[in-house]
Coordinates of C-alpha atoms and ligand atoms in Angstrom, one line a residue:
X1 CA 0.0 0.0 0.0
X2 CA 1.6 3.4 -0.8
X3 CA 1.5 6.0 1.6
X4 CA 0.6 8.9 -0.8
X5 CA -2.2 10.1 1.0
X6 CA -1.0 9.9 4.3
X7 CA 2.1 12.3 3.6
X8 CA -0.3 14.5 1.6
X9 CA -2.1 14.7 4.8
X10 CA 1.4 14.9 7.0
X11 CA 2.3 18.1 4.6
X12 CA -0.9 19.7 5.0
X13 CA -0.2 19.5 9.2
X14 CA 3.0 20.9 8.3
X15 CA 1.8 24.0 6.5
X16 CA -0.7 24.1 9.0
X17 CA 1.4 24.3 11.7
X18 CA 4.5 26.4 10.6
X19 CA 2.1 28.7 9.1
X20 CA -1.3 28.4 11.7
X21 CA -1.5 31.8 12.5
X22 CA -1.3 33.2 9.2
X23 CA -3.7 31.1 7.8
X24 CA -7.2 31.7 7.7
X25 CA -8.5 28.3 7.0
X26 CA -7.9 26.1 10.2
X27 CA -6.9 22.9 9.9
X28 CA -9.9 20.5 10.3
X29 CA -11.7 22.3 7.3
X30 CA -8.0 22.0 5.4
X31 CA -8.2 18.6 6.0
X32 CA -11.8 18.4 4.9
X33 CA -11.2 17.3 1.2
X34 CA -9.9 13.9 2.1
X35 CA -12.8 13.1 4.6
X36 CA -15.0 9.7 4.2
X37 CA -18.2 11.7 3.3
X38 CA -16.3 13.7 1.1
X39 CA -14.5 11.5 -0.9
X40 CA -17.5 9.3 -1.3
X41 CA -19.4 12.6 -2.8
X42 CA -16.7 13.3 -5.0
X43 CA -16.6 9.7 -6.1
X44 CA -20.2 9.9 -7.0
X45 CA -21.8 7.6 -4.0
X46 CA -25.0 7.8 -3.6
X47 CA -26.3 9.9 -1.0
X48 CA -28.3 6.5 0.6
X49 CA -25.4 4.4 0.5
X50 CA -23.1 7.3 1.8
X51 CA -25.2 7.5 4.7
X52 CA -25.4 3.8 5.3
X53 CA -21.7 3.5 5.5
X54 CA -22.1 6.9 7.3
X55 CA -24.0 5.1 10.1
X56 CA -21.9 2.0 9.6
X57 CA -18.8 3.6 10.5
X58 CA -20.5 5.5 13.8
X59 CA -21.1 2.2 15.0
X60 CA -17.8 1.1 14.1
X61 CA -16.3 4.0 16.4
X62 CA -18.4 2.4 19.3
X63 CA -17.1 -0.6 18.9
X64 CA -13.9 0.0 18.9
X65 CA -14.7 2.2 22.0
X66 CA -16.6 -0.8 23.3
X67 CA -13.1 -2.6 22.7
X68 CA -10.9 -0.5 24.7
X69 CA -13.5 0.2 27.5
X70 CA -15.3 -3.3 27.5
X71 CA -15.5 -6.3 29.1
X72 CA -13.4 -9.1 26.9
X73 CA -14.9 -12.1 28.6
X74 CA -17.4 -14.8 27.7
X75 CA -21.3 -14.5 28.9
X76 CA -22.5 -18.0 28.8
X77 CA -24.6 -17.6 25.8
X78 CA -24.3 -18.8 22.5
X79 CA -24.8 -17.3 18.8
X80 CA -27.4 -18.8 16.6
X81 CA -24.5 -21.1 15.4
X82 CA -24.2 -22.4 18.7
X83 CA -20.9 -20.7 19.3
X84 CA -19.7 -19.5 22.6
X85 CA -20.3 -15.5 22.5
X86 CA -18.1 -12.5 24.5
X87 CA -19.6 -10.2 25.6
X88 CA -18.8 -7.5 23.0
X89 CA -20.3 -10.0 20.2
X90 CA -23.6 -9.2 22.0
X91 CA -22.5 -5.4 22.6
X92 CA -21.0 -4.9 19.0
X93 CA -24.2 -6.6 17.3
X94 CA -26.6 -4.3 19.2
X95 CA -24.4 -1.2 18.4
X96 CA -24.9 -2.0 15.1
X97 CA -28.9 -3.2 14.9
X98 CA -29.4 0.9 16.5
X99 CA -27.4 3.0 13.5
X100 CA -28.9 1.0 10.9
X101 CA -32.3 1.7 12.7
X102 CA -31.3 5.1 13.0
X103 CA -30.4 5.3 9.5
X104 CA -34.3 4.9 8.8
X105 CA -32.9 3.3 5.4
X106 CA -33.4 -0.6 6.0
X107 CA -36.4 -3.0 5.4
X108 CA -34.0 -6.0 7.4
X109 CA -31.0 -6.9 8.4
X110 CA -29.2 -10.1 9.3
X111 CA -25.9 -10.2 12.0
X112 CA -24.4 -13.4 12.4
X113 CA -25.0 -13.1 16.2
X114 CA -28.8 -13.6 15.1
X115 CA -31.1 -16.4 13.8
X116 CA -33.2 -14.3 11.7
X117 CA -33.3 -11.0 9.6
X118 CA -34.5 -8.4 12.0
X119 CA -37.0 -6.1 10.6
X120 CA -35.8 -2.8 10.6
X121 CA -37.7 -0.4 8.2
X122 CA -37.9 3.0 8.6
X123 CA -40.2 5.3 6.3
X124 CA -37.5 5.3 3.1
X125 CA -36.5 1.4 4.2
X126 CA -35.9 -0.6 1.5
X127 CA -31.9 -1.7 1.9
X128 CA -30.4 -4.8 3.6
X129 CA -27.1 -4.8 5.2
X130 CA -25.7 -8.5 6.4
X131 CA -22.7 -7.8 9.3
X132 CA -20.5 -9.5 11.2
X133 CA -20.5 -7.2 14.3
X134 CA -17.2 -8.7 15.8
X135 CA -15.3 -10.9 13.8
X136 CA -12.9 -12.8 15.6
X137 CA -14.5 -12.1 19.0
X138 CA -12.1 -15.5 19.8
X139 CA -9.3 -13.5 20.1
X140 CA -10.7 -10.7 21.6
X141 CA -9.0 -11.6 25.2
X142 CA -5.6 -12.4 23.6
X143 CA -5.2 -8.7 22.5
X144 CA -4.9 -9.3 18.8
X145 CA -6.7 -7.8 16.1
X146 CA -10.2 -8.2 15.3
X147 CA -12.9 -6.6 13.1
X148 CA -16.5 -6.1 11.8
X149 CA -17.6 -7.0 8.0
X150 CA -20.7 -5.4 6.5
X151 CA -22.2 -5.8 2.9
X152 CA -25.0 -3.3 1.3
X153 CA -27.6 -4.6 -0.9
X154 CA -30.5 -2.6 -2.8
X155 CA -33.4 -4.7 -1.6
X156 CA -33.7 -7.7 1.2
X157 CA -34.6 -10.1 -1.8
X158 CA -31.8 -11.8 -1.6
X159 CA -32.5 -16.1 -1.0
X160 CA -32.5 -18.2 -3.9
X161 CA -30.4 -15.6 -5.8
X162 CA -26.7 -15.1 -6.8
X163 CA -25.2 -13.4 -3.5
X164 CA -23.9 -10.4 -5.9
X165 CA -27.1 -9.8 -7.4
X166 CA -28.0 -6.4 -6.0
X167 CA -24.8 -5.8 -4.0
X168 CA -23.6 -2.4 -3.8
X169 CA -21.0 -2.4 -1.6
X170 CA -18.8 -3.7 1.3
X171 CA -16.8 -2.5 4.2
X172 CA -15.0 -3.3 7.2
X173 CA -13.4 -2.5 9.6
X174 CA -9.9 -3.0 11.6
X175 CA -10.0 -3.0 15.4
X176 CA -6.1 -2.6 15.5
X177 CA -3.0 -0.2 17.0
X178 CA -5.0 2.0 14.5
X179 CA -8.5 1.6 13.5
X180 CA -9.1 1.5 9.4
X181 CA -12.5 1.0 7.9
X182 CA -11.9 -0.2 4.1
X183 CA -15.0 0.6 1.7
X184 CA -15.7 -1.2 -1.6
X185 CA -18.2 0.5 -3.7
X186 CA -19.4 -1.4 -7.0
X187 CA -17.6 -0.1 -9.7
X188 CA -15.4 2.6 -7.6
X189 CA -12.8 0.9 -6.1
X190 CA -11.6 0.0 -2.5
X191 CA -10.0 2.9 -0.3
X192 CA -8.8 3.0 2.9
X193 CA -9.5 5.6 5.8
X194 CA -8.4 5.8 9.3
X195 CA -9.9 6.7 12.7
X196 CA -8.3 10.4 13.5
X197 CA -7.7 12.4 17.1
X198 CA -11.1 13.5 16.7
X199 CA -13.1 11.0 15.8
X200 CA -13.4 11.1 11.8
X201 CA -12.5 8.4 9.2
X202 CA -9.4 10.3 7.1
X203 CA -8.6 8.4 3.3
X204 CA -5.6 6.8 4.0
X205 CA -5.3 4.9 0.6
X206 CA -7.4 5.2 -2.5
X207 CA -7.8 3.1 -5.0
X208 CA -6.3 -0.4 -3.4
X209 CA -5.3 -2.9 -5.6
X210 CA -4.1 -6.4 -5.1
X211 CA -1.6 -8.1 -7.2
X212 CA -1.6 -11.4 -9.2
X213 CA 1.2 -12.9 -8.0
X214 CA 2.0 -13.0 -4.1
X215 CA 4.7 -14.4 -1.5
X216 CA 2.6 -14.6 1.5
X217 CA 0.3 -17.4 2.6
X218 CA -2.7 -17.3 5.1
X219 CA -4.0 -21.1 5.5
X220 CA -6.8 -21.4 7.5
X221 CA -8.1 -24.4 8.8
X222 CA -5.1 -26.7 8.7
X223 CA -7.1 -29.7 10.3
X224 CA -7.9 -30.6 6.6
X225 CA -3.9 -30.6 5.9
X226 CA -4.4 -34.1 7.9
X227 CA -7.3 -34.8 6.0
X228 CA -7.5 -33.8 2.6
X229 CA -4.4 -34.5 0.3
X230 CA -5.2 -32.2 -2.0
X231 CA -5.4 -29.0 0.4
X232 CA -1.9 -31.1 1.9
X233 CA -0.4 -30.6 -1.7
X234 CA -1.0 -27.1 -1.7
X235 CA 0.6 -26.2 1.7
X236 CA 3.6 -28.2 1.1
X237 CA 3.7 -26.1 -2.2
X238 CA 3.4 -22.6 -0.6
X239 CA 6.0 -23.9 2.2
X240 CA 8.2 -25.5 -0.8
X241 CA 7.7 -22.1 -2.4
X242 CA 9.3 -20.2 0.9
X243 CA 6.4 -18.1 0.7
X244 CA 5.8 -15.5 4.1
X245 CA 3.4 -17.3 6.6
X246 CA 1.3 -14.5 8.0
X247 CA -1.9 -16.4 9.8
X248 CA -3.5 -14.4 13.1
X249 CA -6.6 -16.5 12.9
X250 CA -8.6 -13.4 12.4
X251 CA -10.5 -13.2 9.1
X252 CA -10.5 -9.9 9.4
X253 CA -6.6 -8.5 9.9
X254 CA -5.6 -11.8 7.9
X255 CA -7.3 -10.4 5.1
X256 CA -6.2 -6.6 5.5
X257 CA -2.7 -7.6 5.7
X258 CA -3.4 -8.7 1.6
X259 CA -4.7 -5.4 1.3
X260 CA -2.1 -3.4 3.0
X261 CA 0.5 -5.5 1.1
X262 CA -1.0 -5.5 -2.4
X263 CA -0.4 -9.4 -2.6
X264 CA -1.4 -12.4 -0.5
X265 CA -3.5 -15.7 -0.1
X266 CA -6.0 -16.7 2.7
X267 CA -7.4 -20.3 2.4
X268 CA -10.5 -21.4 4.8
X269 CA -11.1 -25.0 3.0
X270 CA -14.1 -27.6 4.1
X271 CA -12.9 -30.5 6.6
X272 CA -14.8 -33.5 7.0
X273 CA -16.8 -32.2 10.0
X274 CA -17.6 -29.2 8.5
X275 CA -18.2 -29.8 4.3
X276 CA -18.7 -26.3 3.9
X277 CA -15.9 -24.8 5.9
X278 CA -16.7 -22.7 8.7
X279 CA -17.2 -18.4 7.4
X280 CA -19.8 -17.5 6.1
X281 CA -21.7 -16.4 3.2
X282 CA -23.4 -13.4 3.8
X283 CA -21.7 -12.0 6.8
X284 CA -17.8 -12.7 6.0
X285 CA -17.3 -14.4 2.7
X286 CA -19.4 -12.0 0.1
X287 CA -18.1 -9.0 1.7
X288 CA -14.8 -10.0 1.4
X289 CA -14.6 -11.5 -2.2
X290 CA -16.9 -8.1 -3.1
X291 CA -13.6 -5.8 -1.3
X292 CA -11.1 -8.1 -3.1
X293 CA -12.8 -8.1 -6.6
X294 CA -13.4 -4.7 -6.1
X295 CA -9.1 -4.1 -6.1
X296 CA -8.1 -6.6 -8.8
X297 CA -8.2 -9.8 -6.5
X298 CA -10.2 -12.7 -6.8
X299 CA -12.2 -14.6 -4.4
X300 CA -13.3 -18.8 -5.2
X301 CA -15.1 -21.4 -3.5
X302 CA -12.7 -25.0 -3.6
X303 CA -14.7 -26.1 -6.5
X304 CA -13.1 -23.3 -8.8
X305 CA -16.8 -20.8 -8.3
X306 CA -16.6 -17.3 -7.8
X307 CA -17.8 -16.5 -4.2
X308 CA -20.1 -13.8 -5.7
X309 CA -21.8 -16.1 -7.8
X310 CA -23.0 -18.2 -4.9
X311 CA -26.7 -18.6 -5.2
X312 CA -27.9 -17.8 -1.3
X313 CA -29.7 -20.4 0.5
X314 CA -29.5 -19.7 4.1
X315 CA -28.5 -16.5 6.0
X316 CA -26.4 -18.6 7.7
X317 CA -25.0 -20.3 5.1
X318 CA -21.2 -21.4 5.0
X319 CA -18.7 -21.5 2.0
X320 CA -15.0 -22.7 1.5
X321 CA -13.0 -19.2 -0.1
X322 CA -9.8 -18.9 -1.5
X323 CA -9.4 -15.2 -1.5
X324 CA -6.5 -12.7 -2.6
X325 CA -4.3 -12.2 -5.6
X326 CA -5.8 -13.1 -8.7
X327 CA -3.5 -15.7 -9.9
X328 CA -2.7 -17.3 -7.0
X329 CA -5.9 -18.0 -6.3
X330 CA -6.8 -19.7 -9.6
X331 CA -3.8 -21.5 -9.2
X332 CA -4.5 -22.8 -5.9
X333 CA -7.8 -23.8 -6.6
X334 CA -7.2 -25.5 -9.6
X335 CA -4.8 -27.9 -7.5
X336 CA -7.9 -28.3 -5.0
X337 CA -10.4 -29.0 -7.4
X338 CA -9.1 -31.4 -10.3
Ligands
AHG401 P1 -14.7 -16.1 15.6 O1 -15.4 -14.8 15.2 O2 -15.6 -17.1 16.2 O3 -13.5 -15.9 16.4 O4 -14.3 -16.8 14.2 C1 -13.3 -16.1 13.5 C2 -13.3 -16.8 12.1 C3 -12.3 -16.0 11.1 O5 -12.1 -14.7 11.5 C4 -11.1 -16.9 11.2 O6 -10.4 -16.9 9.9 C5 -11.6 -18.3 11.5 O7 -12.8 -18.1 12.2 C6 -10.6 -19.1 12.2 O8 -11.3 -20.3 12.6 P2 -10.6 -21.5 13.3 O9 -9.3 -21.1 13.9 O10 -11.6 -21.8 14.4 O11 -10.5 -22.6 12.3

């Protein structure tokens, strides 16, 4: 990822501040042309969808607040998957559920901390936003990364369809040593902003792009190494390779790091126990391949199908992905699936 932006932003401090009280203009409305809202205006967003991310990324702030102010621990309660839940999975999903309600844009939304779509609409409700509030939440107590993943689509038609049919855009976000909320928008691009002193989301990268070709690796799911030959092959290869193991166990920072690098693989195959892997469609999987597609890369289920051309059966559905550079992907799957 180039840093363009970020010294462009560096030199306007500067001027700012060996010039501040000469200057006229203060510094927050000098720095106002590489805001989120802003650079979603000039890029020709929608006014809806700017606000949805708008409210997406308030609730992101909470979160991450949430994060440094919460309470990491389990509650005894389980997800609609059956899986254990912390505390900020209940808190993160709630934060959520209330800016998309405040939004007053959505007819329903699905979290993957819910069994059902929750019936949102407001007056002008006609979106549908799937999320993953707290991706990760796992990890939450070991102090590594984590995230939240959120996809946009035009109406809440979307069973028995292709998952791409009517998606307008993804986003999410990095709970990190700095806090990043990356926005795909169909047919604009992928673009990075940052969490600032004060509070707003400042474009740290536009235009993202991931490259063919890569030298890192991120394979998930290594109990079907033992029990797949085929995902076994293609391990061996990437370690044969010397390629860069870099594998946090978070979907979410695992994923940015392709981003941030411009080249990578992640891997989530199926194991025997669970024949569809374990992320899923809606909330993690679409999202992402929408993000990666969005800058170049490509994202493939372990039969050689595009993730976006997943026809959506459940809200909970799950799907092997192979997701990152372009090549590498095809690559990889065509050793998994011949
Ligand atoms: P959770 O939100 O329950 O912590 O799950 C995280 C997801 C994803 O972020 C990650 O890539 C994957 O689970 C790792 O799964 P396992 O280590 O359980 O295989």
């Amino acid at each position: 990822m180039t840093l363009n932006n970020r010294f462009y932003q560096e030199k306007c401090y500067k001027d700012f501040s060996t010039s501040y009280f000469s200057l006229p203009t203060p510094y927050f409305l000098m720095s106002a042309p590489l805001s989120f809202n802003h650079f979603l205006r000039e890029r020709g967003v929608d006014s809806n969808v700017r606000s949805l991310l708008y409210h997406l990324a308030r609730g992101v702030k909470y979160i991450n607040f949430s994060i440094r102010a919460g309470n990491t621990g389990k509650v005894g309660s389980e997800n609609s998957s059956g899986e254990e839940q912390v505390a900020l999975d209940v808190l993160a999903d709630q934060l959520i559920l209330d800016e998309l309600r405040k939004s007053e844009l959505c007819d329903c939304v699905a979290s993957e901390e819910q069994v059902a779509c929750t019936d949102v609409s407001g007056p002008r409700g006609k979106y549908f936003v799937a999320y993953d509030p707290l991706d990760g939440s796992s990890l939450i107590d070991t102090n590594l990364a984590v995230g939240s993943i959120f996809g946009i689509w035009e109406n809440s038609e979307v069973l028995e369809k292709p998952v791409e049919n009517g998606m307008l855009a993804a986003c999410f976000a990095v709970y990190g040593p700095r806090i990043t909320f990356v926005i795909s928008i169909k047919g604009k691009g992928t673009h990075e902003f940052e969490l600032n002193d004060v509070g707003e989301f400042i474009l740290t990268e536009a235009d993202i792009t991931v490259a063919p070709e890569t030298k890192y690796f991120a394979p998930g799911n290594l109990r079907a190494y033992a029990q797949d030959p085929k995902y076994k092959a293609v391990t061996d290869f990437w370690l044969a390779e010397q390629r860069k193991l870099r594998y946090s166990g978070g979907m979410v920072p695992d994923l940015n790091h392709i981003l941030a690098k411009g080249n990578g693989i992640f891997s989530y195959p199926a194991d025997n126990e669970n024949t569809n892997g374990k992320l899923r469609l809606l909330f993690e999987c679409a999202p992402m391949a929408f993000v990666f597609e969005e800058a170049g890369g490509a994202a493939l289920n372990q039969a050689g199908g595009r993730i976006l051309d997943t026809i959506v059966t459940d809200y909970h559905q799950r799907t092997p992905i192979f997701i990152g550079s372009k090549k590498e992907v095809e690559d990889i799957v065509q050793m998994m699936s011949s």
